Amino acid sequence: MASLHSAPKQTTAAAADSSIEAQCDLEAQSCSDTVTRLSDGSSSDDLSSNEGCAGFSDASVNPIVSPEALPDASLSSPGTVAQKSWRTRRSMCCLSCCSLFIILITLSLVFLRPRDPEWQVQKLIVSPAALQSCIKAITKSDGEVATIGLDTLVDFSNPNYIGAEAGEGHLIVEWEGHQLASVITDPNRAPARKHSLVTAHSTSVITPDLGKSLMQSLPGKGFEMQVNVKGELQATVRALFGLKVTVSLECTVDTSVLLIMSDPDKLVTGHQCTYGVRF
């Protein structure tokens, strides 16, 4: 009898287990269909209507990731990386060129900017005969024209960073509208940031009228005389591919005439000059 009662119980249990497994399979299939519809764009209400899905773990369902969280494939594609690298190289090249250009301009302003030279009379060479003729032409004019020649050694200082080779210079010395002398300077070389010695040859022609004007003006001024010197010369700059320039100058020179007899080297007491360069 015991075996007869146990057999139905086992059959009932087996049937119950089979029914539970079938229900689980149906719920699993329903959840799978719901997830498929959601991925195709269906409403999320379909998922809430399927209560059997609540029993499944999150690991059994594929997570839905926001599109913003997904990496942009265009940002990491080989073409984009190559384009960014090319833009970076081009930017660096442009920056380098601009920096080099600025440096070159700065160096040009510093080293190529013309600076005014300085000069001082080092020695005035005049013969005794020429000196006597000069004094006689001014103080005791007898109607004759006196021609007086003298040489001057000038200490010339070139403050520029580039030297030049100067050709023969031609200058005119004037006083109150009268031409006192014409001057020719010898060709010479002016090294960069150094001193050089320039020789100037002056020729003065004192007419009777000029001698009288000097004699009337100089005593009242203590024999101090201010003259104007102007002229130009050609120069070649070898460092700039043999560039040829014309240098002009205009100077106001202060002199003490009486010093020509006692200390000729100090005849010039001061000067102010302006210079110009033409290409």
PDB file of C-alpha atoms in Angstrom:
ATOM      1  CA  MET A   1       0.000   0.000   0.000  1.00  0.00           C
ATOM      2  CA  ALA A   2       2.846   2.319   0.765  1.00  0.00           C
ATOM      3  CA  SER A   3       4.207   1.966  -2.786  1.00  0.00           C
ATOM      4  CA  LEU A   4       0.798   2.703  -4.240  1.00  0.00           C
ATOM      5  CA  HIS A   5       0.497   5.970  -2.337  1.00  0.00           C
ATOM      6  CA  SER A   6       4.052   7.115  -3.114  1.00  0.00           C
ATOM      7  CA  ALA A   7       3.817   6.710  -6.894  1.00  0.00           C
ATOM      8  CA  PRO A   8       1.117   9.369  -7.388  1.00  0.00           C
ATOM      9  CA  LYS A   9       3.071  11.766  -5.187  1.00  0.00           C
ATOM     10  CA  GLN A  10       6.203  11.368  -7.330  1.00  0.00           C
ATOM     11  CA  THR A  11       4.178  11.847 -10.492  1.00  0.00           C
ATOM     12  CA  THR A  12       2.574  14.998  -9.088  1.00  0.00           C
ATOM     13  CA  ALA A  13       5.994  16.434  -8.082  1.00  0.00           C
ATOM     14  CA  ALA A  14       7.456  15.691 -11.490  1.00  0.00           C
ATOM     15  CA  ALA A  15       4.510  17.365 -13.162  1.00  0.00           C
ATOM     16  CA  ALA A  16       4.868  20.403 -10.931  1.00  0.00           C
ATOM     17  CA  ASP A  17       8.577  20.702 -11.724  1.00  0.00           C
ATOM     18  CA  SER A  18       7.895  20.413 -15.416  1.00  0.00           C
ATOM     19  CA  SER A  19       5.213  23.091 -15.177  1.00  0.00           C
ATOM     20  CA  ILE A  20       7.586  25.452 -13.321  1.00  0.00           C
ATOM     21  CA  GLU A  21      10.337  24.924 -15.902  1.00  0.00           C
ATOM     22  CA  ALA A  22       7.920  25.622 -18.726  1.00  0.00           C
ATOM     23  CA  GLN A  23       6.721  28.817 -17.032  1.00  0.00           C
ATOM     24  CA  CYS A  24      10.331  29.956 -16.559  1.00  0.00           C
ATOM     25  CA  ASP A  25      11.104  29.266 -20.205  1.00  0.00           C
ATOM     26  CA  LEU A  26       8.076  31.337 -21.229  1.00  0.00           C
ATOM     27  CA  GLU A  27       9.106  34.225 -18.966  1.00  0.00           C
ATOM     28  CA  ALA A  28      12.670  34.074 -20.289  1.00  0.00           C
ATOM     29  CA  GLN A  29      11.431  34.152 -23.870  1.00  0.00           C
ATOM     30  CA  SER A  30       9.110  37.058 -23.014  1.00  0.00           C
ATOM     31  CA  CYS A  31      11.988  39.048 -21.482  1.00  0.00           C
ATOM     32  CA  SER A  32      14.184  38.319 -24.481  1.00  0.00           C
ATOM     33  CA  ASP A  33      11.455  39.562 -26.833  1.00  0.00           C
ATOM     34  CA  THR A  34      11.013  42.722 -24.719  1.00  0.00           C
ATOM     35  CA  VAL A  35      14.723  43.523 -24.800  1.00  0.00           C
ATOM     36  CA  THR A  36      14.750  42.966 -28.551  1.00  0.00           C
ATOM     37  CA  ARG A  37      11.835  45.400 -29.002  1.00  0.00           C
ATOM     38  CA  LEU A  38      13.534  48.026 -26.819  1.00  0.00           C
ATOM     39  CA  SER A  39      16.709  47.790 -28.852  1.00  0.00           C
ATOM     40  CA  ASP A  40      14.582  48.269 -31.998  1.00  0.00           C
ATOM     41  CA  GLY A  41      13.023  51.449 -30.516  1.00  0.00           C
ATOM     42  CA  SER A  42       9.805  50.103 -28.955  1.00  0.00           C
ATOM     43  CA  SER A  43       8.237  51.709 -25.861  1.00  0.00           C
ATOM     44  CA  SER A  44       9.642  50.897 -22.446  1.00  0.00           C
ATOM     45  CA  ASP A  45       6.095  50.214 -21.192  1.00  0.00           C
ATOM     46  CA  ASP A  46       6.302  46.750 -22.756  1.00  0.00           C
ATOM     47  CA  LEU A  47       9.022  45.842 -20.306  1.00  0.00           C
ATOM     48  CA  SER A  48       7.055  46.896 -17.234  1.00  0.00           C
ATOM     49  CA  SER A  49       4.084  44.786 -18.372  1.00  0.00           C
ATOM     50  CA  ASN A  50       6.222  41.671 -18.271  1.00  0.00           C
ATOM     51  CA  GLU A  51       6.553  41.006 -14.521  1.00  0.00           C
ATOM     52  CA  GLY A  52       8.503  37.816 -15.042  1.00  0.00           C
ATOM     53  CA  CYS A  53      11.589  39.744 -16.053  1.00  0.00           C
ATOM     54  CA  ALA A  54      12.026  41.017 -12.504  1.00  0.00           C
ATOM     55  CA  GLY A  55      13.363  37.651 -11.419  1.00  0.00           C
ATOM     56  CA  PHE A  56      16.334  37.724 -13.717  1.00  0.00           C
ATOM     57  CA  SER A  57      19.690  39.263 -12.806  1.00  0.00           C
ATOM     58  CA  ASP A  58      21.157  42.235 -14.696  1.00  0.00           C
ATOM     59  CA  ALA A  59      23.863  39.967 -16.027  1.00  0.00           C
ATOM     60  CA  SER A  60      21.298  38.100 -18.185  1.00  0.00           C
ATOM     61  CA  VAL A  61      20.281  41.300 -20.014  1.00  0.00           C
ATOM     62  CA  ASN A  62      22.624  43.346 -22.211  1.00  0.00           C
ATOM     63  CA  PRO A  63      23.035  46.903 -20.736  1.00  0.00           C
ATOM     64  CA  ILE A  64      21.850  49.824 -22.808  1.00  0.00           C
ATOM     65  CA  VAL A  65      24.647  52.360 -23.069  1.00  0.00           C
ATOM     66  CA  SER A  66      23.968  56.056 -23.764  1.00  0.00           C
ATOM     67  CA  PRO A  67      25.215  57.234 -27.211  1.00  0.00           C
ATOM     68  CA  GLU A  68      27.105  60.068 -25.494  1.00  0.00           C
ATOM     69  CA  ALA A  69      29.117  57.491 -23.508  1.00  0.00           C
ATOM     70  CA  LEU A  70      30.216  55.696 -26.653  1.00  0.00           C
ATOM     71  CA  PRO A  71      33.601  56.797 -28.063  1.00  0.00           C
ATOM     72  CA  ASP A  72      33.470  58.775 -31.271  1.00  0.00           C
ATOM     73  CA  ALA A  73      35.155  56.589 -33.837  1.00  0.00           C
ATOM     74  CA  SER A  74      35.871  59.643 -36.025  1.00  0.00           C
ATOM     75  CA  LEU A  75      38.135  61.121 -33.332  1.00  0.00           C
ATOM     76  CA  SER A  76      40.425  58.124 -33.230  1.00  0.00           C
ATOM     77  CA  SER A  77      40.381  57.157 -36.871  1.00  0.00           C
ATOM     78  CA  PRO A  78      43.792  57.060 -38.623  1.00  0.00           C
ATOM     79  CA  GLY A  79      42.775  59.856 -40.979  1.00  0.00           C
ATOM     80  CA  THR A  80      41.862  62.204 -38.132  1.00  0.00           C
ATOM     81  CA  VAL A  81      45.073  61.447 -36.254  1.00  0.00           C
ATOM     82  CA  ALA A  82      47.148  62.125 -39.367  1.00  0.00           C
ATOM     83  CA  GLN A  83      45.290  65.405 -39.993  1.00  0.00           C
ATOM     84  CA  LYS A  84      45.871  66.552 -36.394  1.00  0.00           C
ATOM     85  CA  SER A  85      49.556  65.657 -36.650  1.00  0.00           C
ATOM     86  CA  TRP A  86      49.866  67.618 -39.920  1.00  0.00           C
ATOM     87  CA  ARG A  87      48.146  70.661 -38.383  1.00  0.00           C
ATOM     88  CA  THR A  88      50.454  70.510 -35.368  1.00  0.00           C
ATOM     89  CA  ARG A  89      53.548  70.353 -37.581  1.00  0.00           C
ATOM     90  CA  ARG A  90      52.279  73.258 -39.686  1.00  0.00           C
ATOM     91  CA  SER A  91      51.573  75.360 -36.580  1.00  0.00           C
ATOM     92  CA  MET A  92      55.042  74.635 -35.197  1.00  0.00           C
ATOM     93  CA  CYS A  93      56.610  75.513 -38.556  1.00  0.00           C
ATOM     94  CA  CYS A  94      54.711  78.826 -38.739  1.00  0.00           C
ATOM     95  CA  LEU A  95      55.672  79.651 -35.146  1.00  0.00           C
ATOM     96  CA  SER A  96      59.337  78.898 -35.860  1.00  0.00           C
ATOM     97  CA  CYS A  97      59.330  81.048 -38.999  1.00  0.00           C
ATOM     98  CA  CYS A  98      57.700  83.969 -37.169  1.00  0.00           C
ATOM     99  CA  SER A  99      60.201  83.703 -34.324  1.00  0.00           C
ATOM    100  CA  LEU A 100      63.120  83.611 -36.763  1.00  0.00           C
ATOM    101  CA  PHE A 101      61.734  86.623 -38.624  1.00  0.00           C
ATOM    102  CA  ILE A 102      61.379  88.611 -35.381  1.00  0.00           C
ATOM    103  CA  ILE A 103      64.928  87.688 -34.365  1.00  0.00           C
ATOM    104  CA  LEU A 104      66.298  88.776 -37.751  1.00  0.00           C
ATOM    105  CA  ILE A 105      64.450  92.090 -37.572  1.00  0.00           C
ATOM    106  CA  THR A 106      65.738  92.683 -34.043  1.00  0.00           C
ATOM    107  CA  LEU A 107      69.308  91.887 -35.051  1.00  0.00           C
ATOM    108  CA  SER A 108      69.006  94.147 -38.076  1.00  0.00           C
ATOM    109  CA  LEU A 109      67.786  97.031 -35.929  1.00  0.00           C
ATOM    110  CA  VAL A 110      70.594  96.506 -33.446  1.00  0.00           C
ATOM    111  CA  PHE A 111      73.518  95.809 -35.759  1.00  0.00           C
ATOM    112  CA  LEU A 112      72.562  97.499 -39.041  1.00  0.00           C
ATOM    113  CA  ARG A 113      71.063 100.709 -37.685  1.00  0.00           C
ATOM    114  CA  PRO A 114      73.370 103.541 -38.768  1.00  0.00           C
ATOM    115  CA  ARG A 115      75.099 105.363 -35.918  1.00  0.00           C
ATOM    116  CA  ASP A 116      76.655 108.778 -36.285  1.00  0.00           C
ATOM    117  CA  PRO A 117      80.452 108.761 -36.310  1.00  0.00           C
ATOM    118  CA  GLU A 118      82.623 111.044 -34.220  1.00  0.00           C
ATOM    119  CA  TRP A 119      85.697 112.982 -35.229  1.00  0.00           C
ATOM    120  CA  GLN A 120      88.293 115.234 -33.658  1.00  0.00           C
ATOM    121  CA  VAL A 121      91.081 117.276 -35.207  1.00  0.00           C
ATOM    122  CA  GLN A 122      94.295 115.595 -34.166  1.00  0.00           C
ATOM    123  CA  LYS A 123      96.795 117.776 -35.973  1.00  0.00           C
ATOM    124  CA  LEU A 124      96.693 120.878 -38.162  1.00  0.00           C
ATOM    125  CA  ILE A 125      99.660 121.147 -40.512  1.00  0.00           C
ATOM    126  CA  VAL A 126     100.316 124.622 -41.894  1.00  0.00           C
ATOM    127  CA  SER A 127     103.608 125.999 -43.176  1.00  0.00           C
ATOM    128  CA  PRO A 128     105.009 129.274 -41.797  1.00  0.00           C
ATOM    129  CA  ALA A 129     104.779 130.863 -45.247  1.00  0.00           C
ATOM    130  CA  ALA A 130     101.093 129.937 -45.547  1.00  0.00           C
ATOM    131  CA  LEU A 131     100.435 131.276 -42.064  1.00  0.00           C
ATOM    132  CA  GLN A 132     102.042 134.647 -42.893  1.00  0.00           C
ATOM    133  CA  SER A 133     100.032 134.894 -46.087  1.00  0.00           C
ATOM    134  CA  CYS A 134      96.811 134.248 -44.151  1.00  0.00           C
ATOM    135  CA  ILE A 135      97.569 136.926 -41.551  1.00  0.00           C
ATOM    136  CA  LYS A 136      98.538 139.452 -44.215  1.00  0.00           C
ATOM    137  CA  ALA A 137      95.398 138.738 -46.296  1.00  0.00           C
ATOM    138  CA  ILE A 138      93.177 139.449 -43.307  1.00  0.00           C
ATOM    139  CA  THR A 139      94.960 142.334 -41.565  1.00  0.00           C
ATOM    140  CA  LYS A 140      96.730 144.172 -44.390  1.00  0.00           C
ATOM    141  CA  SER A 141      94.965 143.510 -47.635  1.00  0.00           C
ATOM    142  CA  ASP A 142      96.871 145.006 -50.540  1.00  0.00           C
ATOM    143  CA  GLY A 143      94.403 144.017 -53.205  1.00  0.00           C
ATOM    144  CA  GLU A 144      95.957 140.678 -53.922  1.00  0.00           C
ATOM    145  CA  VAL A 145      94.327 137.270 -53.667  1.00  0.00           C
ATOM    146  CA  ALA A 146      95.983 134.932 -51.167  1.00  0.00           C
ATOM    147  CA  THR A 147      95.811 131.168 -51.670  1.00  0.00           C
ATOM    148  CA  ILE A 148      96.557 129.191 -48.528  1.00  0.00           C
ATOM    149  CA  GLY A 149      96.889 125.425 -48.267  1.00  0.00           C
ATOM    150  CA  LEU A 150      96.915 123.363 -45.101  1.00  0.00           C
ATOM    151  CA  ASP A 151      96.503 119.694 -44.140  1.00  0.00           C
ATOM    152  CA  THR A 152      94.501 118.275 -41.283  1.00  0.00           C
ATOM    153  CA  LEU A 153      94.721 114.874 -39.604  1.00  0.00           C
ATOM    154  CA  VAL A 154      91.364 113.838 -38.220  1.00  0.00           C
ATOM    155  CA  ASP A 155      90.745 111.053 -35.708  1.00  0.00           C
ATOM    156  CA  PHE A 156      87.623 109.322 -37.074  1.00  0.00           C
ATOM    157  CA  SER A 157      85.597 106.917 -34.889  1.00  0.00           C
ATOM    158  CA  ASN A 158      83.155 104.472 -36.474  1.00  0.00           C
ATOM    159  CA  PRO A 159      80.631 103.206 -33.839  1.00  0.00           C
ATOM    160  CA  ASN A 160      78.794 100.938 -36.289  1.00  0.00           C
ATOM    161  CA  TYR A 161      78.985  97.156 -36.232  1.00  0.00           C
ATOM    162  CA  ILE A 162      79.846  97.121 -39.942  1.00  0.00           C
ATOM    163  CA  GLY A 163      82.902  98.734 -41.479  1.00  0.00           C
ATOM    164  CA  ALA A 164      83.152 100.571 -44.785  1.00  0.00           C
ATOM    165  CA  GLU A 165      85.665 101.720 -47.342  1.00  0.00           C
ATOM    166  CA  ALA A 166      85.333 105.448 -47.962  1.00  0.00           C
ATOM    167  CA  GLY A 167      86.266 107.052 -51.238  1.00  0.00           C
ATOM    168  CA  GLU A 168      87.476 110.579 -51.795  1.00  0.00           C
ATOM    169  CA  GLY A 169      85.331 113.155 -50.038  1.00  0.00           C
ATOM    170  CA  HIS A 170      84.572 116.706 -51.192  1.00  0.00           C
ATOM    171  CA  LEU A 171      83.627 119.383 -48.667  1.00  0.00           C
ATOM    172  CA  ILE A 172      82.973 123.126 -48.691  1.00  0.00           C
ATOM    173  CA  VAL A 173      83.668 125.509 -45.763  1.00  0.00           C
ATOM    174  CA  GLU A 174      81.479 128.635 -45.633  1.00  0.00           C
ATOM    175  CA  TRP A 175      81.247 131.656 -43.359  1.00  0.00           C
ATOM    176  CA  GLU A 176      78.314 134.090 -43.524  1.00  0.00           C
ATOM    177  CA  GLY A 177      77.702 133.284 -47.173  1.00  0.00           C
ATOM    178  CA  HIS A 178      81.398 133.415 -48.162  1.00  0.00           C
ATOM    179  CA  GLN A 179      83.300 130.318 -49.200  1.00  0.00           C
ATOM    180  CA  LEU A 180      86.383 130.088 -47.026  1.00  0.00           C
ATOM    181  CA  ALA A 181      87.863 126.824 -48.280  1.00  0.00           C
ATOM    182  CA  SER A 182      87.386 123.666 -50.300  1.00  0.00           C
ATOM    183  CA  VAL A 183      88.430 120.380 -48.702  1.00  0.00           C
ATOM    184  CA  ILE A 184      89.328 116.992 -50.181  1.00  0.00           C
ATOM    185  CA  THR A 185      89.627 113.934 -47.927  1.00  0.00           C
ATOM    186  CA  ASP A 186      91.788 110.969 -48.886  1.00  0.00           C
ATOM    187  CA  PRO A 187      90.195 107.547 -49.399  1.00  0.00           C
ATOM    188  CA  ASN A 188      90.413 105.479 -46.261  1.00  0.00           C
ATOM    189  CA  ARG A 189      88.992 102.451 -44.494  1.00  0.00           C
ATOM    190  CA  ALA A 190      86.702 102.808 -41.471  1.00  0.00           C
ATOM    191  CA  PRO A 191      86.780  99.519 -39.511  1.00  0.00           C
ATOM    192  CA  ALA A 192      83.745  98.509 -37.465  1.00  0.00           C
ATOM    193  CA  ARG A 193      83.737 100.011 -33.950  1.00  0.00           C
ATOM    194  CA  LYS A 194      87.289 101.317 -34.274  1.00  0.00           C
ATOM    195  CA  HIS A 195      89.244 104.508 -34.877  1.00  0.00           C
ATOM    196  CA  SER A 196      91.006 105.482 -38.078  1.00  0.00           C
ATOM    197  CA  LEU A 197      93.036 108.461 -39.240  1.00  0.00           C
ATOM    198  CA  VAL A 198      91.685 110.607 -42.073  1.00  0.00           C
ATOM    199  CA  THR A 199      93.782 113.134 -43.957  1.00  0.00           C
ATOM    200  CA  ALA A 200      92.071 116.256 -45.299  1.00  0.00           C
ATOM    201  CA  HIS A 201      93.628 118.759 -47.689  1.00  0.00           C
ATOM    202  CA  SER A 202      92.218 122.275 -47.485  1.00  0.00           C
ATOM    203  CA  THR A 203      92.691 125.150 -49.903  1.00  0.00           C
ATOM    204  CA  SER A 204      91.555 128.647 -48.944  1.00  0.00           C
ATOM    205  CA  VAL A 205      91.266 131.537 -51.350  1.00  0.00           C
ATOM    206  CA  ILE A 206      91.071 134.879 -49.529  1.00  0.00           C
ATOM    207  CA  THR A 207      90.037 137.749 -51.757  1.00  0.00           C
ATOM    208  CA  PRO A 208      90.404 141.410 -50.705  1.00  0.00           C
ATOM    209  CA  ASP A 209      86.666 141.661 -50.044  1.00  0.00           C
ATOM    210  CA  LEU A 210      86.689 138.532 -47.905  1.00  0.00           C
ATOM    211  CA  GLY A 211      89.747 139.795 -45.983  1.00  0.00           C
ATOM    212  CA  LYS A 212      87.982 143.100 -45.185  1.00  0.00           C
ATOM    213  CA  SER A 213      84.815 141.309 -44.032  1.00  0.00           C
ATOM    214  CA  LEU A 214      86.847 139.079 -41.726  1.00  0.00           C
ATOM    215  CA  MET A 215      88.746 142.007 -40.269  1.00  0.00           C
ATOM    216  CA  GLN A 216      85.550 143.933 -39.565  1.00  0.00           C
ATOM    217  CA  SER A 217      83.763 140.963 -37.913  1.00  0.00           C
ATOM    218  CA  LEU A 218      86.401 139.003 -35.986  1.00  0.00           C
ATOM    219  CA  PRO A 219      87.726 141.579 -33.486  1.00  0.00           C
ATOM    220  CA  GLY A 220      84.243 142.265 -32.139  1.00  0.00           C
ATOM    221  CA  LYS A 221      83.723 138.518 -31.556  1.00  0.00           C
ATOM    222  CA  GLY A 222      87.048 137.909 -29.861  1.00  0.00           C
ATOM    223  CA  PHE A 223      88.319 136.309 -33.052  1.00  0.00           C
ATOM    224  CA  GLU A 224      85.849 133.482 -32.554  1.00  0.00           C
ATOM    225  CA  MET A 225      84.383 132.282 -35.814  1.00  0.00           C
ATOM    226  CA  GLN A 226      81.650 129.753 -36.604  1.00  0.00           C
ATOM    227  CA  VAL A 227      81.779 128.107 -40.019  1.00  0.00           C
ATOM    228  CA  ASN A 228      79.546 125.637 -41.871  1.00  0.00           C
ATOM    229  CA  VAL A 229      81.020 122.511 -43.462  1.00  0.00           C
ATOM    230  CA  LYS A 230      79.033 120.379 -45.871  1.00  0.00           C
ATOM    231  CA  GLY A 231      79.827 117.736 -48.430  1.00  0.00           C
ATOM    232  CA  GLU A 232      79.607 114.057 -49.289  1.00  0.00           C
ATOM    233  CA  LEU A 233      81.628 110.985 -50.177  1.00  0.00           C
ATOM    234  CA  GLN A 234      81.096 107.536 -51.653  1.00  0.00           C
ATOM    235  CA  ALA A 235      81.475 104.440 -49.461  1.00  0.00           C
ATOM    236  CA  THR A 236      81.450 100.690 -50.095  1.00  0.00           C
ATOM    237  CA  VAL A 237      80.139  98.239 -47.488  1.00  0.00           C
ATOM    238  CA  ARG A 238      81.795  94.885 -48.220  1.00  0.00           C
ATOM    239  CA  ALA A 239      79.861  93.085 -45.474  1.00  0.00           C
ATOM    240  CA  LEU A 240      76.593  93.874 -47.291  1.00  0.00           C
ATOM    241  CA  PHE A 241      77.658  92.302 -50.596  1.00  0.00           C
ATOM    242  CA  GLY A 242      79.606  95.356 -51.722  1.00  0.00           C
ATOM    243  CA  LEU A 243      76.752  97.808 -51.209  1.00  0.00           C
ATOM    244  CA  LYS A 244      77.647 101.319 -52.390  1.00  0.00           C
ATOM    245  CA  VAL A 245      76.226 104.288 -50.519  1.00  0.00           C
ATOM    246  CA  THR A 246      76.609 108.060 -50.552  1.00  0.00           C
ATOM    247  CA  VAL A 247      77.301 109.610 -47.169  1.00  0.00           C
ATOM    248  CA  SER A 248      76.481 113.286 -46.712  1.00  0.00           C
ATOM    249  CA  LEU A 249      77.341 115.532 -43.795  1.00  0.00           C
ATOM    250  CA  GLU A 250      76.600 119.012 -42.531  1.00  0.00           C
ATOM    251  CA  CYS A 251      78.564 120.420 -39.619  1.00  0.00           C
ATOM    252  CA  THR A 252      78.608 123.631 -37.630  1.00  0.00           C
ATOM    253  CA  VAL A 253      82.212 124.141 -36.500  1.00  0.00           C
ATOM    254  CA  ASP A 254      83.407 126.590 -33.857  1.00  0.00           C
ATOM    255  CA  THR A 255      86.964 127.947 -34.245  1.00  0.00           C
ATOM    256  CA  SER A 256      89.304 130.268 -32.419  1.00  0.00           C
ATOM    257  CA  VAL A 257      91.284 132.078 -35.110  1.00  0.00           C
ATOM    258  CA  LEU A 258      94.112 133.329 -32.887  1.00  0.00           C
ATOM    259  CA  LEU A 259      95.022 129.751 -31.942  1.00  0.00           C
ATOM    260  CA  ILE A 260      96.299 129.186 -35.475  1.00  0.00           C
ATOM    261  CA  MET A 261      99.449 131.097 -34.474  1.00  0.00           C
ATOM    262  CA  SER A 262     100.023 129.628 -30.999  1.00  0.00           C
ATOM    263  CA  ASP A 263      98.427 126.135 -31.047  1.00  0.00           C
ATOM    264  CA  PRO A 264      97.031 125.217 -34.479  1.00  0.00           C
ATOM    265  CA  ASP A 265      95.926 121.752 -33.311  1.00  0.00           C
ATOM    266  CA  LYS A 266      93.320 123.404 -31.057  1.00  0.00           C
ATOM    267  CA  LEU A 267      91.944 125.711 -33.734  1.00  0.00           C
ATOM    268  CA  VAL A 268      88.626 123.784 -33.745  1.00  0.00           C
ATOM    269  CA  THR A 269      86.920 124.204 -30.368  1.00  0.00           C
ATOM    270  CA  GLY A 270      83.646 122.360 -31.038  1.00  0.00           C
ATOM    271  CA  HIS A 271      81.326 120.978 -33.696  1.00  0.00           C
ATOM    272  CA  GLN A 272      77.845 119.600 -34.285  1.00  0.00           C
ATOM    273  CA  CYS A 273      77.121 117.394 -37.292  1.00  0.00           C
ATOM    274  CA  THR A 274      74.242 115.664 -39.006  1.00  0.00           C
ATOM    275  CA  TYR A 275      74.742 112.749 -41.405  1.00  0.00           C
ATOM    276  CA  GLY A 276      72.745 111.163 -44.144  1.00  0.00           C
ATOM    277  CA  VAL A 277      72.979 107.978 -46.216  1.00  0.00           C
ATOM    278  CA  ARG A 278      71.668 107.469 -49.758  1.00  0.00           C
ATOM    279  CA  PHE A 279      71.643 104.187 -51.625  1.00  0.00           C
TER     280      PHE A 279
END
